[in-house]
Short mmCIF file of C-alpha atoms in Angstrom, two decimals:
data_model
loop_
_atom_site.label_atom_id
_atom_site.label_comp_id
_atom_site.label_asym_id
_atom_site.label_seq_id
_atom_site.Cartn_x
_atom_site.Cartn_y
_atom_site.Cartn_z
CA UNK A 178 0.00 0.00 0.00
CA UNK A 179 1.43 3.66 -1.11
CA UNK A 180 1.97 6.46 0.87
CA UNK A 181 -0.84 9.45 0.71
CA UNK A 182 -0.01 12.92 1.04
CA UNK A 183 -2.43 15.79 2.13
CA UNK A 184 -2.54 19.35 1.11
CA UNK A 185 -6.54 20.69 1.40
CA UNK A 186 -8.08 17.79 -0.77
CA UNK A 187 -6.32 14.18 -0.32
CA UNK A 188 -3.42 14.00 -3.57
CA UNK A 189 -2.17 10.59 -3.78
CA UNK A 190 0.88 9.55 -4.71
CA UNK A 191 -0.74 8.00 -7.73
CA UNK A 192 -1.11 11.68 -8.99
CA UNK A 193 1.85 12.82 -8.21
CA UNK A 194 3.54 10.42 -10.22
CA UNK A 195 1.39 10.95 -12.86
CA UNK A 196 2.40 14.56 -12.65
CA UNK A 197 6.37 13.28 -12.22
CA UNK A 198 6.15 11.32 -15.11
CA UNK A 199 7.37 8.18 -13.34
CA UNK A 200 5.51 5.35 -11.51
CA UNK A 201 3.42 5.10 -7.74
CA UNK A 202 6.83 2.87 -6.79
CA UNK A 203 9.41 5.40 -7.79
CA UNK A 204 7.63 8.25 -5.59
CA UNK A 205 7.51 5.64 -2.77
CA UNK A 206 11.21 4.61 -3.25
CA UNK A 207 11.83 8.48 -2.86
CA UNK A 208 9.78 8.75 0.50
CA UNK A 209 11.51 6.03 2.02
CA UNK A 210 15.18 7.27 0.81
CA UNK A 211 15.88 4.36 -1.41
CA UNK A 212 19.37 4.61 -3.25
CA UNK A 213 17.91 2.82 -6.29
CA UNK A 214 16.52 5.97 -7.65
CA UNK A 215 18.46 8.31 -10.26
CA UNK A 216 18.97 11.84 -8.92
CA UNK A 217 17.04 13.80 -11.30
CA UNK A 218 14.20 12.15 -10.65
CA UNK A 219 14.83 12.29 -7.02
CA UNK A 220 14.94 15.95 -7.66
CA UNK A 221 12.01 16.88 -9.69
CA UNK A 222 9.62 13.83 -6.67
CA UNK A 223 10.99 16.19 -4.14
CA UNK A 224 10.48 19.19 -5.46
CA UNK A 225 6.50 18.31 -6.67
CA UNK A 226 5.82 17.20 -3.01
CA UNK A 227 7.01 20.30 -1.12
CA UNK A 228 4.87 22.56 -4.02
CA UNK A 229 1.96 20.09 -3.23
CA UNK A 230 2.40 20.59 0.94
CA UNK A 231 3.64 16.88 1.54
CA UNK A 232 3.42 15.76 4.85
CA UNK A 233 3.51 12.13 5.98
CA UNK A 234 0.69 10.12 7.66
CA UNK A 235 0.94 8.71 11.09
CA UNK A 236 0.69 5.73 10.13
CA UNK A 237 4.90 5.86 8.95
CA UNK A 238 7.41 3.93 10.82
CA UNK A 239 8.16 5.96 14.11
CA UNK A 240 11.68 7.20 14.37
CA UNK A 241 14.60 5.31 15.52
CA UNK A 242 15.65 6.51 19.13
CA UNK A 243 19.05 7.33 17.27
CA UNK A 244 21.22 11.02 17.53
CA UNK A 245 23.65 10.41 14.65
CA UNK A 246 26.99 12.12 14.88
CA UNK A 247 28.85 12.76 12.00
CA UNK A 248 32.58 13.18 11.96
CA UNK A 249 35.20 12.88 8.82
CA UNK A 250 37.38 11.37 11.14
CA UNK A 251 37.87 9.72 14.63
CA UNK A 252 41.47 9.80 15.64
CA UNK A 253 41.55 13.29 17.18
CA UNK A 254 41.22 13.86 20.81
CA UNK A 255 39.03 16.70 20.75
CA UNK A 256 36.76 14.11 18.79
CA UNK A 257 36.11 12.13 21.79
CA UNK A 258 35.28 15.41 23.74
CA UNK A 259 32.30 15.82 21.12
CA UNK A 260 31.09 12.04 21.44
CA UNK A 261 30.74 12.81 25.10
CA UNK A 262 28.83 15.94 25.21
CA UNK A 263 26.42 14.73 22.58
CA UNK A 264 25.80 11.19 24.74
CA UNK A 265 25.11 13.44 27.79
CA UNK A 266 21.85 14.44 25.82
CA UNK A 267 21.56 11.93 24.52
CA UNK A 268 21.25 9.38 27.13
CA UNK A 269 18.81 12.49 29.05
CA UNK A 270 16.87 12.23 26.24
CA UNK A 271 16.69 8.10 26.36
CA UNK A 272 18.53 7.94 22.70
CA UNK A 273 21.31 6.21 21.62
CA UNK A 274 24.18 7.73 19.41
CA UNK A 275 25.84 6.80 16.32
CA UNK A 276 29.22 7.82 15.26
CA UNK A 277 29.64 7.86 11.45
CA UNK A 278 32.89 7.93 9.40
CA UNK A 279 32.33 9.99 6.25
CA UNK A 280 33.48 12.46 3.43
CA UNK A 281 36.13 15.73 4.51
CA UNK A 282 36.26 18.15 6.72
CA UNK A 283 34.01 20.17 4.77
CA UNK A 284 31.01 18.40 4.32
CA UNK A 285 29.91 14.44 4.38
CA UNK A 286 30.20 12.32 1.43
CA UNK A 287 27.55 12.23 -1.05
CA UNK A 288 26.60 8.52 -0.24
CA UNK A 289 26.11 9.50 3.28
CA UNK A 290 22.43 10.93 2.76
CA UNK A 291 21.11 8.02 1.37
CA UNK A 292 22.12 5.35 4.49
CA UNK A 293 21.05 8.47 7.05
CA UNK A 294 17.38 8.38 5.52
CA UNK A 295 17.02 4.55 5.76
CA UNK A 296 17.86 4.89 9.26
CA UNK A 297 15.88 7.68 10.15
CA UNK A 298 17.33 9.12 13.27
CA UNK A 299 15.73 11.38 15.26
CA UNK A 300 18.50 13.69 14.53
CA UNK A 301 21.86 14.44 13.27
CA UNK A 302 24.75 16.13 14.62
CA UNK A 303 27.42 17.40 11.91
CA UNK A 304 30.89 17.80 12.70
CA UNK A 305 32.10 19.59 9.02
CA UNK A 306 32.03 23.35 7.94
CA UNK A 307 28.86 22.70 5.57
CA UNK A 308 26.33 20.71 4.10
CA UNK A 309 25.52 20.46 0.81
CA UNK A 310 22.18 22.12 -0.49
CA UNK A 311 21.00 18.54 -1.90
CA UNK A 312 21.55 17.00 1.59
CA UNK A 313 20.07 19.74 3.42
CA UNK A 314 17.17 19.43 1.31
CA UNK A 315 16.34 16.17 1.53
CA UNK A 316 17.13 16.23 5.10
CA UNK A 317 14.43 18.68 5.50
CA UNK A 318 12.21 17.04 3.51
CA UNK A 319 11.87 13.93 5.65
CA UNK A 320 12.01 16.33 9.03
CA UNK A 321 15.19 15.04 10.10
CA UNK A 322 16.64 18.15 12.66
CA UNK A 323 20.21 18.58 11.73
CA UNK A 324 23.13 21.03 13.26
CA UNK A 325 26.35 21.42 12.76
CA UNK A 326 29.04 21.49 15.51
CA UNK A 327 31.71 24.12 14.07
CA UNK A 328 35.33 23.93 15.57
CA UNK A 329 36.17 24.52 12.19
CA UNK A 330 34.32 27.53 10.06
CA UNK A 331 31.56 29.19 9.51
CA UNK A 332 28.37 27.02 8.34
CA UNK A 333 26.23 28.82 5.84
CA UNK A 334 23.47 30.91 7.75
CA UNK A 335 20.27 28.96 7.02
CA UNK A 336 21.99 25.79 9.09
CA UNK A 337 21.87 25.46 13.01
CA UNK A 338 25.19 25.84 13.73
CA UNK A 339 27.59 25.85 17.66
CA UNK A 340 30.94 27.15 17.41
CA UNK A 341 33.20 29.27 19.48
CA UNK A 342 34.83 32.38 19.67
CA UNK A 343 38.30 31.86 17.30
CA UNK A 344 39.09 35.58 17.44
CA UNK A 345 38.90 36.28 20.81
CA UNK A 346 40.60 32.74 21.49
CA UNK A 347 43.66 34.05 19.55
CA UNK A 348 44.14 37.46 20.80
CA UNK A 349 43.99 36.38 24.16
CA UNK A 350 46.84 33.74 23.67
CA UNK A 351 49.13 36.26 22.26
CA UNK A 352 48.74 38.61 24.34
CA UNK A 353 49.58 36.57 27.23
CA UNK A 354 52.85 36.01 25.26
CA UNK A 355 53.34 39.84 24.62
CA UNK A 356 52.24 40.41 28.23
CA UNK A 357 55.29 38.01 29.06
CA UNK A 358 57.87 40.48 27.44
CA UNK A 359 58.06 38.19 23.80
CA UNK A 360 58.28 40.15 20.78
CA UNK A 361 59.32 37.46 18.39
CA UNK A 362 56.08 35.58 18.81
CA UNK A 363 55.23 32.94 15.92
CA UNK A 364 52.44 31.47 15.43
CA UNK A 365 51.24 27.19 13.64
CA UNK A 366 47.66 28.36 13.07
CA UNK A 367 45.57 25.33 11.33
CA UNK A 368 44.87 24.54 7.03
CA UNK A 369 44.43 28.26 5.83
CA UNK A 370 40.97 27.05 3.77
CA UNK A 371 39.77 26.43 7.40
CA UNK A 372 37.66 29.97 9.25
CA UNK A 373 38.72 28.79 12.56
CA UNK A 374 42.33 28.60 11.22
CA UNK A 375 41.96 32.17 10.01
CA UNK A 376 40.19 34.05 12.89
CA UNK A 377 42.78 32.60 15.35
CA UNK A 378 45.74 33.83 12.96
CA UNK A 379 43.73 37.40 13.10
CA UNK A 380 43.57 37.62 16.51
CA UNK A 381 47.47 36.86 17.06
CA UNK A 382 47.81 39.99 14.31
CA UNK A 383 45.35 41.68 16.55
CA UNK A 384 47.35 41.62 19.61
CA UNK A 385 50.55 41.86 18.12
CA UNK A 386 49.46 45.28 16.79
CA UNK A 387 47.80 46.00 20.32
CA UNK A 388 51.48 45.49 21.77
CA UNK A 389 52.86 48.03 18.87
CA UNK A 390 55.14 44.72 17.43
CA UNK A 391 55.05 43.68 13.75
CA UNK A 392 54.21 40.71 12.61
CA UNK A 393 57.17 38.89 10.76
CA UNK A 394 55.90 37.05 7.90
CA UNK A 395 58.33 34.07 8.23
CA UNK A 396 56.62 33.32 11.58
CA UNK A 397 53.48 32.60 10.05
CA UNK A 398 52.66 29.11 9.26
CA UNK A 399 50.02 26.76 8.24
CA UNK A 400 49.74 24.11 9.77
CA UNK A 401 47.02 20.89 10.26
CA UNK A 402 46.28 20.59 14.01
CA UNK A 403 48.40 17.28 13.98
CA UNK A 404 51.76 16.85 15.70
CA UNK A 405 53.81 15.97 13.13
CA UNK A 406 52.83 18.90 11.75
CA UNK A 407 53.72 21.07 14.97
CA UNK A 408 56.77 19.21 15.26
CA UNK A 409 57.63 20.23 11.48
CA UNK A 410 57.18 23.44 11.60
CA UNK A 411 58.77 23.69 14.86
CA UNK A 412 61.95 22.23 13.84
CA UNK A 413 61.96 24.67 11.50
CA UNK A 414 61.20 27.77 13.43
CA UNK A 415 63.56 27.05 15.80
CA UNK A 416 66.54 26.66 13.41
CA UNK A 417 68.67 29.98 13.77
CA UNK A 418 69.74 32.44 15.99
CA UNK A 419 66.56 34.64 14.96
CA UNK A 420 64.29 32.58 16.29
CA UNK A 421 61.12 33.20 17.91
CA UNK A 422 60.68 33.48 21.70
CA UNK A 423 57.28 32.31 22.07
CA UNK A 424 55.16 29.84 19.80
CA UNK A 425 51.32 30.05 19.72
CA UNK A 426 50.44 26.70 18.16
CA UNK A 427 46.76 26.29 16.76
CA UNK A 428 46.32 23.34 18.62
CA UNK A 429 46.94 21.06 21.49
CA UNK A 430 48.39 18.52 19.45
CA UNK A 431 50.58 20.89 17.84
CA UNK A 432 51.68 22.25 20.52
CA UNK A 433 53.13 18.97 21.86
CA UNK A 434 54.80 18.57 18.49
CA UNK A 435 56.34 21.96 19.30
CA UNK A 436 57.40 20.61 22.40
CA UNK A 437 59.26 18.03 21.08
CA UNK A 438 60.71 20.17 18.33
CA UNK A 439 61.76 22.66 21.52
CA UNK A 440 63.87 19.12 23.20
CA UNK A 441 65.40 18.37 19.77
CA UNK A 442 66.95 21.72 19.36
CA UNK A 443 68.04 21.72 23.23
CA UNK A 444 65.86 24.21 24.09
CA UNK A 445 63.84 24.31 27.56
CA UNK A 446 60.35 25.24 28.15
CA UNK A 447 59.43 27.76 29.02
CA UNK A 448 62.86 28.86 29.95
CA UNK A 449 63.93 29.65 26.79
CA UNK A 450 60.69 29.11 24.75
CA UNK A 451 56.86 29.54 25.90
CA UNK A 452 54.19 28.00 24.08
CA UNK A 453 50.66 27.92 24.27
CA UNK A 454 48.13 26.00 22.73
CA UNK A 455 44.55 25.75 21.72
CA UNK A 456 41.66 23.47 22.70
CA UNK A 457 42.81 22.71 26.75
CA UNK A 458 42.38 18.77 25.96
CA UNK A 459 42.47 16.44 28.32
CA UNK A 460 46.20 15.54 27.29
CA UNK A 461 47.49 19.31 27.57
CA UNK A 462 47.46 19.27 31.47
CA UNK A 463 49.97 15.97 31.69
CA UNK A 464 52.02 17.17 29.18
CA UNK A 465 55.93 18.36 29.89
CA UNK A 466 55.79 20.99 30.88
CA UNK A 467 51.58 20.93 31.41
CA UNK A 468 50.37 23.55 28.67
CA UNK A 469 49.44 26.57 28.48
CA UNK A 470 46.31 26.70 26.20
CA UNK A 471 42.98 27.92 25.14
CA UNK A 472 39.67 26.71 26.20
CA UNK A 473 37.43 25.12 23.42
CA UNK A 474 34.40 24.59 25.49
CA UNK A 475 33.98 21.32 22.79
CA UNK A 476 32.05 19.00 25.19
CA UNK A 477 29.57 22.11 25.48
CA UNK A 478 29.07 22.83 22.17
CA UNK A 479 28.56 19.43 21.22
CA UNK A 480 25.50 18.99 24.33
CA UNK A 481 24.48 22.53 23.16
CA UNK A 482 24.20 20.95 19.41
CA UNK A 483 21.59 18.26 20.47
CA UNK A 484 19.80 20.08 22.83
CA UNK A 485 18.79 21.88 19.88
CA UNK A 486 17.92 19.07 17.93
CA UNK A 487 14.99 17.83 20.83
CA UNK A 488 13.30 21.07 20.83
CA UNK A 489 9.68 20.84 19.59
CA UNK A 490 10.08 23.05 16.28
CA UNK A 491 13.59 21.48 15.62
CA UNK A 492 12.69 20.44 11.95
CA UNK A 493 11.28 23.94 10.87
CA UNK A 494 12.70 26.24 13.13
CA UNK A 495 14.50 29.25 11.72
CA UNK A 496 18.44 28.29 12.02
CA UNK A 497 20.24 29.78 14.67
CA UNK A 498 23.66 30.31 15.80
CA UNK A 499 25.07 29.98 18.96
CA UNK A 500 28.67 30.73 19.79
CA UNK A 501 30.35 30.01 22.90
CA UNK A 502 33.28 31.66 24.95
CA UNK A 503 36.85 30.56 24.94
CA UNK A 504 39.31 31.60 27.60
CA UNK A 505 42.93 31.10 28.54
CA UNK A 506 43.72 28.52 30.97
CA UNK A 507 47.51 29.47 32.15
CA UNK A 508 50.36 26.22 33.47
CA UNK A 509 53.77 25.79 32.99
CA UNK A 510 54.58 26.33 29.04
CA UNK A 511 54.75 30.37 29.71
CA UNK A 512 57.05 32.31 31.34
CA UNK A 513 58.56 35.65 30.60
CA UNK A 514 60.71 36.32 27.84
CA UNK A 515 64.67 35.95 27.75
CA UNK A 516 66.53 39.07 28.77
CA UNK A 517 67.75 40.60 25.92
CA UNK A 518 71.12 39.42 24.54
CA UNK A 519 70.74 36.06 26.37
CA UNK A 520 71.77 33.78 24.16
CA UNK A 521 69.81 29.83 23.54
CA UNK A 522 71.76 27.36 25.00
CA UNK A 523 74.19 26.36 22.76
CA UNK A 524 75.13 29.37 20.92
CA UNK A 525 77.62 32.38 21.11
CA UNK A 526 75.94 35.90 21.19
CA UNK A 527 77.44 37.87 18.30
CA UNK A 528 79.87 40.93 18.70
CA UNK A 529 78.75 44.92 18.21
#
């Protein structure tokens, strides 16, 4: 037995079909997010149904008591600090989640959509920059409430959306450093096609101008919030007598690669080098020395994320975006700078 739709008088799905040019089973496939269907025609059964008013019966499968969280990958540590905020509301809210593996860290992959429909969650949580149009069409054509948890942009404005303040999360890292006395303050900021990446970089140049220093190009880099990458980039930083003083590092994980980088060249933290980080994982306070870093309330977002996805109007409401506060949690990375004309261990100061 088909599906009916109602809009005023009773259309069934016989007519709109008809009107689709396809058959009763192809505009049922399409309700029930079958994968055997092309996507024009997916396209042009959608589109008919929201210009007729479509709106399921009652009598459709109920929902599965699933929260589906979406992540392109699961190796981070700040991942797991998202899979537990979203099972605190979760579990409140008597629903199970799902961790799924899929597409980059801008959006999921196209096949995602189709397995997400068969299993019909009650809503999904998106770690990525952005969805898609397509998906977020056909996401809100079957009423499933999605949001996206941002760490890492800025979604497009008709998506729920959680971040955190990136700007303000920068600034007040280096100017903790500048506080400290450092003038040669670099800076591993994250991919430069990522917002976060960007807004943290602009608030280092922010509070470098505040403390009337320039910013040296050649201690700008772009980096990936790994810590090979920190470690990289460290080596490299710290190769010559010009080297910075201070290293703000983009990320935790960076950070530590930093660290290590710091050991390598015989240098000691925070002695002769402070660094700070960004995200205040669990990891950064039993590192050596614990870190300096920036709070990425992550475990909040993510609960603030599905909290919006159980409120009544979730599938319709307008989107919304709700940013959260970072702030500077200080340990043992930072200190004040070198005295000037101190020399790094292992080197002669030059002659006038």
């Amino acid at each position: 037995m088909h599906d009916e739709v109602e809009v005023g008088a009773r259309v069934t799905l016989a007519e709109v079909a008809k009107e689709a040019g396809v058959s009763p089973p192809t505009v049922s496939k399409v309700l029930n997010g079958r994968s055997d269907v092309s996507s024009t025609t997916r396209v042009k059964v959608e589109q008919l149904l929201e210009v007729h008013g479509y709106r399921r019966r009652s009598s459709n499968p109920p929902r599965s008591p699933l929260i589906e969280l979406v992540f392109h990958e699961l190796d981070s540590v700040w991942a797991m600090e998202l899979v537990r905020g979203v099972e605190t509301v979760a579990q409140a809210n008597r629903a199970t989640v799902v961790l799924t593996r899929s597409g980059t860290r801008h959006a999921p992959a196209p096949d995602w959509i189709e397995g997400v429909l068969r299993r019909r969650p009650l809503g999904v949580v998106l770690v990525f920059s952005s969805v898609p149009a397509e998906m977020k069409h056909r996401l809100r054509s079957r009423n499933v409430p999605f949001v996206i948890v941002d760490p890492a942009g800025d979604p497009d404005p008709d998506v729920p959306s959680v971040g955190s303040a990136n700007w303000a999360g920068g600034l007040a890292a280096t100017r903790h450093l500048t506080e400290h006395g450092h003038e040669r303050v670099a800076i591993i900021t994250g991919p430069e096609d990522m917002l976060c990446s960007l807004a943290r970089l602009d608030g280092y140049r922010s509070a470098m101008t505040m403390a009337g220093l320039t910013v040296d190009r050649r201690l700008v880099r772009f980096g990936d919030f790994q810590v090979q990458g920190g470690f990289e980039h460290g080596m490299d930083l710290l190769d010559g007598p010009d080297r910075p003083t201070a290293v703000f590092a983009g990320s935790d994980l960076q950070a530590l690669g930093v660290l290590e980088a710091a050991r390598v060249r015989g240098l000691r933290v925070p002695e002769d080098l402070s660094v700070v980080g960004y995200d205040d994982v669990p990891l950064a306070q039993w590192s050596s020395p614990p870190l300096t870093t920036v709070h990425q309330p992550l475990r909040q977002m993510a609960e603030e994320a599905t909290r919006m996805l159980f409120r009544p109007d979730a599938p319709g409401r307008a989107a919304q975006r709700i940013e959260l506060a970072t702030h500077l949690v200080v340990r043992q990375s930072t200190a004040l700078a070198v005295r000037q004309g101190t020399a790094p261990p292992g080197r002669v100061p030059e002659g006038p």
